[in-house]
Each structure stands twice: as C-alpha cells, then as structure tokens.
PDB file of C-alpha atoms in Angstrom:
ATOM      1  CA  CYS Z   6     116.645 113.124 102.649  1.00 70.00           C
ATOM      2  CA  ARG Z   7     118.960 111.794 105.324  1.00 82.00           C
ATOM      3  CA  ILE Z   8     117.862 110.856 108.815  1.00 85.00           C
ATOM      4  CA  PRO Z   9     120.314 112.275 111.343  1.00 88.00           C
ATOM      5  CA  ASP Z  10     121.546 109.668 113.826  1.00 93.00           C
ATOM      6  CA  ALA Z  11     119.417 106.985 112.166  1.00 94.00           C
ATOM      7  CA  LYS Z  12     118.840 103.902 114.298  1.00 96.00           C
ATOM      8  CA  PRO Z  13     118.610 100.509 112.600  1.00 96.00           C
ATOM      9  CA  TRP Z  14     115.598  98.233 113.091  1.00 97.00           C
ATOM     10  CA  THR Z  15     116.365  95.007 114.978  1.00 97.00           C
ATOM     11  CA  PRO Z  16     114.166  92.546 116.887  1.00 96.00           C
ATOM     12  CA  GLN Z  17     115.613  93.914 120.140  1.00 95.00           C
ATOM     13  CA  THR Z  18     115.299  97.588 119.119  1.00 97.00           C
ATOM     14  CA  PRO Z  19     112.532  97.912 116.521  1.00 97.00           C
ATOM     15  CA  HIS Z  20     113.070 101.588 115.664  1.00 97.00           C
ATOM     16  CA  LEU Z  21     110.436 102.920 113.287  1.00 97.00           C
ATOM     17  CA  TYR Z  22     110.187 106.204 111.448  1.00 96.00           C
ATOM     18  CA  GLU Z  23     107.197 107.973 109.970  1.00 94.00           C
ATOM     19  CA  ALA Z  24     107.240 109.752 106.624  1.00 93.00           C
ATOM     20  CA  THR Z  25     104.694 111.970 104.957  1.00 94.00           C
ATOM     21  CA  VAL Z  26     104.819 112.442 101.200  1.00 93.00           C
ATOM     22  CA  ARG Z  27     102.811 115.300  99.718  1.00 94.00           C
ATOM     23  CA  VAL Z  28     102.202 115.855  96.020  1.00 95.00           C
ATOM     24  CA  ALA Z  29     101.219 119.193  94.513  1.00 94.00           C
ATOM     25  CA  ALA Z  30     100.497 120.372  90.990  1.00 94.00           C
ATOM     26  CA  ALA Z  31     100.560 124.014  90.003  1.00 93.00           C
ATOM     27  CA  GLY Z  32     101.113 124.859  93.656  1.00 91.00           C
ATOM     28  CA  ARG Z  33      97.945 123.095  94.809  1.00 94.00           C
ATOM     29  CA  PRO Z  34      98.019 119.992  97.044  1.00 92.00           C
ATOM     30  CA  CYS Z  35      96.812 116.875  95.235  1.00 94.00           C
ATOM     31  CA  ASP Z  36      97.536 113.985  97.550  1.00 96.00           C
ATOM     32  CA  GLU Z  37      99.259 112.961 100.749  1.00 95.00           C
ATOM     33  CA  VAL Z  38     100.348 109.615 102.109  1.00 93.00           C
ATOM     34  CA  ARG Z  39     101.808 108.808 105.517  1.00 94.00           C
ATOM     35  CA  PHE Z  40     103.600 105.573 106.358  1.00 93.00           C
ATOM     36  CA  THR Z  41     106.015 104.034 108.822  1.00 94.00           C
ATOM     37  CA  PHE Z  42     109.246 102.306 107.895  1.00 95.00           C
ATOM     38  CA  GLY Z  43     112.377 100.940 109.468  1.00 96.00           C
ATOM     39  CA  LEU Z  44     116.009 100.893 108.385  1.00 95.00           C
ATOM     40  CA  ARG Z  45     117.792  97.561 108.335  1.00 96.00           C
ATOM     41  CA  GLN Z  46     120.077  95.527 106.110  1.00 96.00           C
ATOM     42  CA  VAL Z  47     119.938  91.745 105.717  1.00 96.00           C
ATOM     43  CA  THR Z  48     123.002  90.182 104.083  1.00 96.00           C
ATOM     44  CA  THR Z  49     125.015  86.981 104.073  1.00 96.00           C
ATOM     45  CA  ALA Z  50     128.678  86.561 104.922  1.00 95.00           C
ATOM     46  CA  GLY Z  51     130.551  83.303 105.081  1.00 95.00           C
ATOM     47  CA  GLY Z  52     127.356  81.384 104.388  1.00 94.00           C
ATOM     48  CA  ARG Z  53     125.538  82.950 107.356  1.00 96.00           C
ATOM     49  CA  PHE Z  54     122.749  85.513 107.584  1.00 96.00           C
ATOM     50  CA  GLN Z  55     123.499  88.927 109.044  1.00 97.00           C
ATOM     51  CA  LEU Z  56     121.224  91.732 110.190  1.00 97.00           C
ATOM     52  CA  ASN Z  57     122.859  95.160 110.110  1.00 97.00           C
ATOM     53  CA  GLY Z  58     126.281  93.508 109.922  1.00 96.00           C
ATOM     54  CA  ARG Z  59     125.755  91.231 112.937  1.00 96.00           C
ATOM     55  CA  PRO Z  60     125.023  87.470 113.027  1.00 96.00           C
ATOM     56  CA  LEU Z  61     121.350  86.673 112.543  1.00 95.00           C
ATOM     57  CA  TRP Z  62     119.958  83.445 113.930  1.00 94.00           C
ATOM     58  CA  LEU Z  63     116.444  82.586 112.809  1.00 95.00           C
ATOM     59  CA  ARG Z  64     114.418  80.602 115.360  1.00 95.00           C
ATOM     60  CA  GLY Z  65     110.888  80.348 114.143  1.00 93.00           C
ATOM     61  CA  SER Z  66     107.653  78.696 113.294  1.00 92.00           C
ATOM     62  CA  ASN Z  67     105.135  78.795 110.464  1.00 90.00           C
ATOM     63  CA  LEU Z  68     102.082  80.988 109.979  1.00 89.00           C
ATOM     64  CA  VAL Z  69      99.502  79.084 107.940  1.00 88.00           C
ATOM     65  CA  ASN Z  70      97.246  82.024 107.055  1.00 85.00           C
ATOM     66  CA  GLU Z  71      95.916  82.425 110.606  1.00 87.00           C
ATOM     67  CA  TRP Z  72      94.687  85.887 109.579  1.00 87.00           C
ATOM     68  CA  LEU Z  73      92.073  84.079 107.443  1.00 85.00           C
ATOM     69  CA  TRP Z  74      90.836  81.978 110.375  1.00 84.00           C
ATOM     70  CA  GLY Z  75      88.622  84.671 111.881  1.00 76.00           C
ATOM     71  CA  ASP Z  76      88.613  86.864 114.923  1.00 82.00           C
ATOM     72  CA  LYS Z  77      90.337  84.386 117.251  1.00 79.00           C
ATOM     73  CA  PHE Z  78      93.697  85.456 115.822  1.00 83.00           C
ATOM     74  CA  ASN Z  79      92.913  88.866 114.318  1.00 83.00           C
ATOM     75  CA  ASP Z  80      91.647  90.220 117.635  1.00 87.00           C
ATOM     76  CA  ASN Z  81      94.797  89.008 119.425  1.00 87.00           C
ATOM     77  CA  VAL Z  82      97.609  89.491 116.912  1.00 90.00           C
ATOM     78  CA  ARG Z  83     100.110  90.766 119.461  1.00 92.00           C
ATOM     79  CA  GLN Z  84      99.389  87.953 121.914  1.00 92.00           C
ATOM     80  CA  TYR Z  85      99.804  85.264 119.254  1.00 89.00           C
ATOM     81  CA  LEU Z  86     102.531  86.776 117.074  1.00 91.00           C
ATOM     82  CA  ILE Z  87     104.652  88.239 119.859  1.00 94.00           C
ATOM     83  CA  ASP Z  88     103.827  87.046 123.374  1.00 94.00           C
ATOM     84  CA  GLU Z  89     103.320  83.340 122.655  1.00 92.00           C
ATOM     85  CA  ALA Z  90     106.192  83.222 120.184  1.00 93.00           C
ATOM     86  CA  ARG Z  91     108.623  84.885 122.576  1.00 94.00           C
ATOM     87  CA  SER Z  92     107.609  82.518 125.374  1.00 94.00           C
ATOM     88  CA  MET Z  93     108.893  79.747 123.072  1.00 94.00           C
ATOM     89  CA  ASN Z  94     112.101  81.689 122.250  1.00 94.00           C
ATOM     90  CA  LEU Z  95     111.005  82.341 118.655  1.00 95.00           C
ATOM     91  CA  ASN Z  96     112.155  85.419 116.767  1.00 96.00           C
ATOM     92  CA  CYS Z  97     110.574  84.829 113.350  1.00 96.00           C
ATOM     93  CA  PHE Z  98     107.747  83.285 111.366  1.00 95.00           C
ATOM     94  CA  ARG Z  99     107.710  81.912 107.840  1.00 94.00           C
ATOM     95  CA  THR Z 100     104.382  82.466 106.156  1.00 92.00           C
ATOM     96  CA  HIS Z 101     102.613  79.830 104.100  1.00 87.00           C
ATOM     97  CA  THR Z 102     101.875  80.621 100.439  1.00 83.00           C
ATOM     98  CA  GLN Z 103     101.256  84.336 100.975  1.00 85.00           C
ATOM     99  CA  PRO Z 104     102.520  87.268 103.025  1.00 89.00           C
ATOM    100  CA  PRO Z 105     100.447  88.387 106.018  1.00 91.00           C
ATOM    101  CA  PRO Z 106      98.159  91.420 105.893  1.00 92.00           C
ATOM    102  CA  ALA Z 107      99.521  94.867 106.772  1.00 93.00           C
ATOM    103  CA  ALA Z 108      97.843  94.794 110.215  1.00 93.00           C
ATOM    104  CA  TRP Z 109      99.940  91.759 111.167  1.00 94.00           C
ATOM    105  CA  LEU Z 110     103.098  93.276 109.687  1.00 96.00           C
ATOM    106  CA  ASN Z 111     102.493  96.499 111.619  1.00 96.00           C
ATOM    107  CA  VAL Z 112     102.533  94.492 114.858  1.00 96.00           C
ATOM    108  CA  ALA Z 113     105.688  92.651 113.771  1.00 97.00           C
ATOM    109  CA  ASP Z 114     107.344  95.953 112.815  1.00 98.00           C
ATOM    110  CA  ARG Z 115     106.529  97.599 116.172  1.00 97.00           C
ATOM    111  CA  GLU Z 116     107.408  94.586 118.314  1.00 97.00           C
ATOM    112  CA  GLY Z 117     110.489  93.294 116.494  1.00 97.00           C
ATOM    113  CA  MET Z 118     109.228  89.976 115.100  1.00 97.00           C
ATOM    114  CA  MET Z 119     110.906  88.918 111.858  1.00 97.00           C
ATOM    115  CA  ILE Z 120     108.850  87.574 108.952  1.00 96.00           C
ATOM    116  CA  LEU Z 121     109.972  85.328 106.105  1.00 95.00           C
ATOM    117  CA  ALA Z 122     107.192  86.178 103.652  1.00 94.00           C
ATOM    118  CA  GLU Z 123     106.353  83.515 101.117  1.00 91.00           C
ATOM    119  CA  PHE Z 124     105.179  84.379  97.625  1.00 86.00           C
ATOM    120  CA  PRO Z 125     102.000  82.618  96.452  1.00 80.00           C
ATOM    121  CA  LEU Z 126     103.695  80.965  93.467  1.00 74.00           C
ATOM    122  CA  LEU Z 127     104.429  77.253  93.809  1.00 64.00           C
ATOM    123  CA  TYR Z 128     102.652  74.792  96.058  1.00 62.00           C
ATOM    124  CA  ASN Z 129     103.708  71.383  97.389  1.00 64.00           C
ATOM    125  CA  HIS Z 130     105.519  69.929  94.418  1.00 67.00           C
ATOM    126  CA  GLY Z 131     102.802  71.071  91.990  1.00 71.00           C
ATOM    127  CA  ASP Z 132     103.372  70.287  88.336  1.00 76.00           C
ATOM    128  CA  PHE Z 133     100.815  72.049  86.201  1.00 81.00           C
ATOM    129  CA  GLY Z 134     102.021  70.464  82.966  1.00 88.00           C
ATOM    130  CA  PHE Z 135     102.549  73.814  81.263  1.00 91.00           C
ATOM    131  CA  THR Z 136     103.580  73.906  77.631  1.00 94.00           C
ATOM    132  CA  PRO Z 137     106.695  76.013  77.000  1.00 95.00           C
ATOM    133  CA  GLN Z 138     104.467  78.906  75.901  1.00 96.00           C
ATOM    134  CA  GLU Z 139     102.247  78.584  78.984  1.00 94.00           C
ATOM    135  CA  LEU Z 140     105.311  78.406  81.225  1.00 89.00           C
ATOM    136  CA  GLU Z 141     106.580  81.638  79.685  1.00 93.00           C
ATOM    137  CA  VAL Z 142     103.264  83.369  80.476  1.00 94.00           C
ATOM    138  CA  PHE Z 143     103.222  81.889  84.003  1.00 88.00           C
ATOM    139  CA  HIS Z 144     106.793  83.068  84.590  1.00 87.00           C
ATOM    140  CA  ALA Z 145     106.002  86.618  83.445  1.00 93.00           C
ATOM    141  CA  HIS Z 146     102.913  86.750  85.649  1.00 91.00           C
ATOM    142  CA  ALA Z 147     104.825  85.297  88.617  1.00 87.00           C
ATOM    143  CA  LEU Z 148     107.390  88.082  88.330  1.00 89.00           C
ATOM    144  CA  LEU Z 149     104.639  90.714  88.171  1.00 92.00           C
ATOM    145  CA  ASP Z 150     102.927  89.159  91.180  1.00 90.00           C
ATOM    146  CA  ALA Z 151     106.169  89.139  93.191  1.00 89.00           C
ATOM    147  CA  GLU Z 152     106.873  92.744  92.215  1.00 93.00           C
ATOM    148  CA  SER Z 153     103.379  93.737  93.343  1.00 93.00           C
ATOM    149  CA  TRP Z 154     103.779  92.092  96.767  1.00 91.00           C
ATOM    150  CA  ILE Z 155     107.176  93.738  97.333  1.00 93.00           C
ATOM    151  CA  THR Z 156     105.932  97.119  96.110  1.00 93.00           C
ATOM    152  CA  ARG Z 157     102.941  96.908  98.449  1.00 92.00           C
ATOM    153  CA  MET Z 158     104.978  95.853 101.515  1.00 93.00           C
ATOM    154  CA  TRP Z 159     108.364  97.489 100.941  1.00 92.00           C
ATOM    155  CA  ASN Z 160     108.209  99.608 104.090  1.00 93.00           C
ATOM    156  CA  HIS Z 161     107.860  96.748 106.592  1.00 97.00           C
ATOM    157  CA  PRO Z 162     111.272  96.101 108.172  1.00 97.00           C
ATOM    158  CA  SER Z 163     109.902  92.942 109.805  1.00 97.00           C
ATOM    159  CA  ILE Z 164     110.033  91.224 106.383  1.00 97.00           C
ATOM    160  CA  VAL Z 165     113.657  90.108 106.444  1.00 96.00           C
ATOM    161  CA  MET Z 166     113.330  87.618 103.601  1.00 94.00           C
ATOM    162  CA  TRP Z 167     111.052  86.829 100.667  1.00 92.00           C
ATOM    163  CA  VAL Z 168     110.546  83.073 100.227  1.00 88.00           C
ATOM    164  CA  LEU Z 169     110.194  82.026  96.594  1.00 81.00           C
ATOM    165  CA  SER Z 170     108.058  78.934  96.858  1.00 72.00           C
ATOM    166  CA  ASN Z 171     106.322  76.481  99.121  1.00 70.00           C
ATOM    167  CA  GLU Z 172     107.955  73.056  98.954  1.00 68.00           C
ATOM    168  CA  SER Z 173     108.931  73.220  95.313  1.00 63.00           C
ATOM    169  CA  LYS Z 174     110.254  70.030  93.741  1.00 63.00           C
ATOM    170  CA  HIS Z 175     113.001  72.061  92.020  1.00 56.00           C
TER     171      HIS Z 175
END
C-alpha cells in the first residue's frame, strides 16, 4: 500500500504514520495489531552519512542504560532525552550494550531524536577464549539475537544506525 504524499521522518520534522494490520481466517477476525512508523532512508555518499539524501551530522552523547536506573529517568524521558539534549545542541544518542526500551524509542520517534542502537554482543575488548566450535555457536546466536532486536524495533525511525559492538578489540 502506498502512502500518498508521504513525508519523510527527520529530526526537524518527525512525521509518523499509524498502521493497523488485521488478520482473519475463514472470514472471522483473529488478531489485530496497531503500530506507528516513520519513513526515512539513511545512506552514505562520499564517505559521509546522509538522511533522506541530505547530509547528516551526528552530534551526540551516550545512554548507559538510564532506563534501568529507576524512575528518575523513566518518569522524565522527554526532559532528559529531548529537552536537555537539545539545550546542548545534541541530535543523537548512542546506546551502551543494548537498545533502549520501546517507551524511550517512542519519545525519540515523536520528538526527532536519533538513536544509534548498540547490540548486546561484545563488551570492552572481551576475549572469551572460545574454541572454533564455540565461536561458531556464538556467531550463530549473535546473528539470531541481532535479528530479534531488529525485528522487534523495525518500526522506530529514530534508530538511524545499529552499532555492532561496544569497544571491540577487532
């Protein structure tokens, strides 16, 4: 289905759309899901990031799992993630060892804050001493884990990049 006169999501104009998907079997409704999403394209050209074909400059800070620190941050997501960040001229956050919860992403989506979401795969130069067979299993599970995160959060336009690892030695 095409969206007539679709407007791209940007930090300055965070256009969001809502979709409802209904499933029926034998003419009887079985399930329904409603979600928001945004349309945007992140690419590179000439060694530079672009958002919807225009130069993208990332000016950000790091989120170190503040959503796990209790109500101080969770009760004031917009103030912390948007108001304070914008007062410092920030337009993005890189997460630390895991993507933020949907509630935080919903705020970022609505308010135009970009997120560089880090996968929980590699930590601070960790060397687990895997045997080749163990490394093969780890690799397969890492791919499944990454696929699960992306599948769960695909509709959040605020995630402009998936970060593969935290301070990997490779």
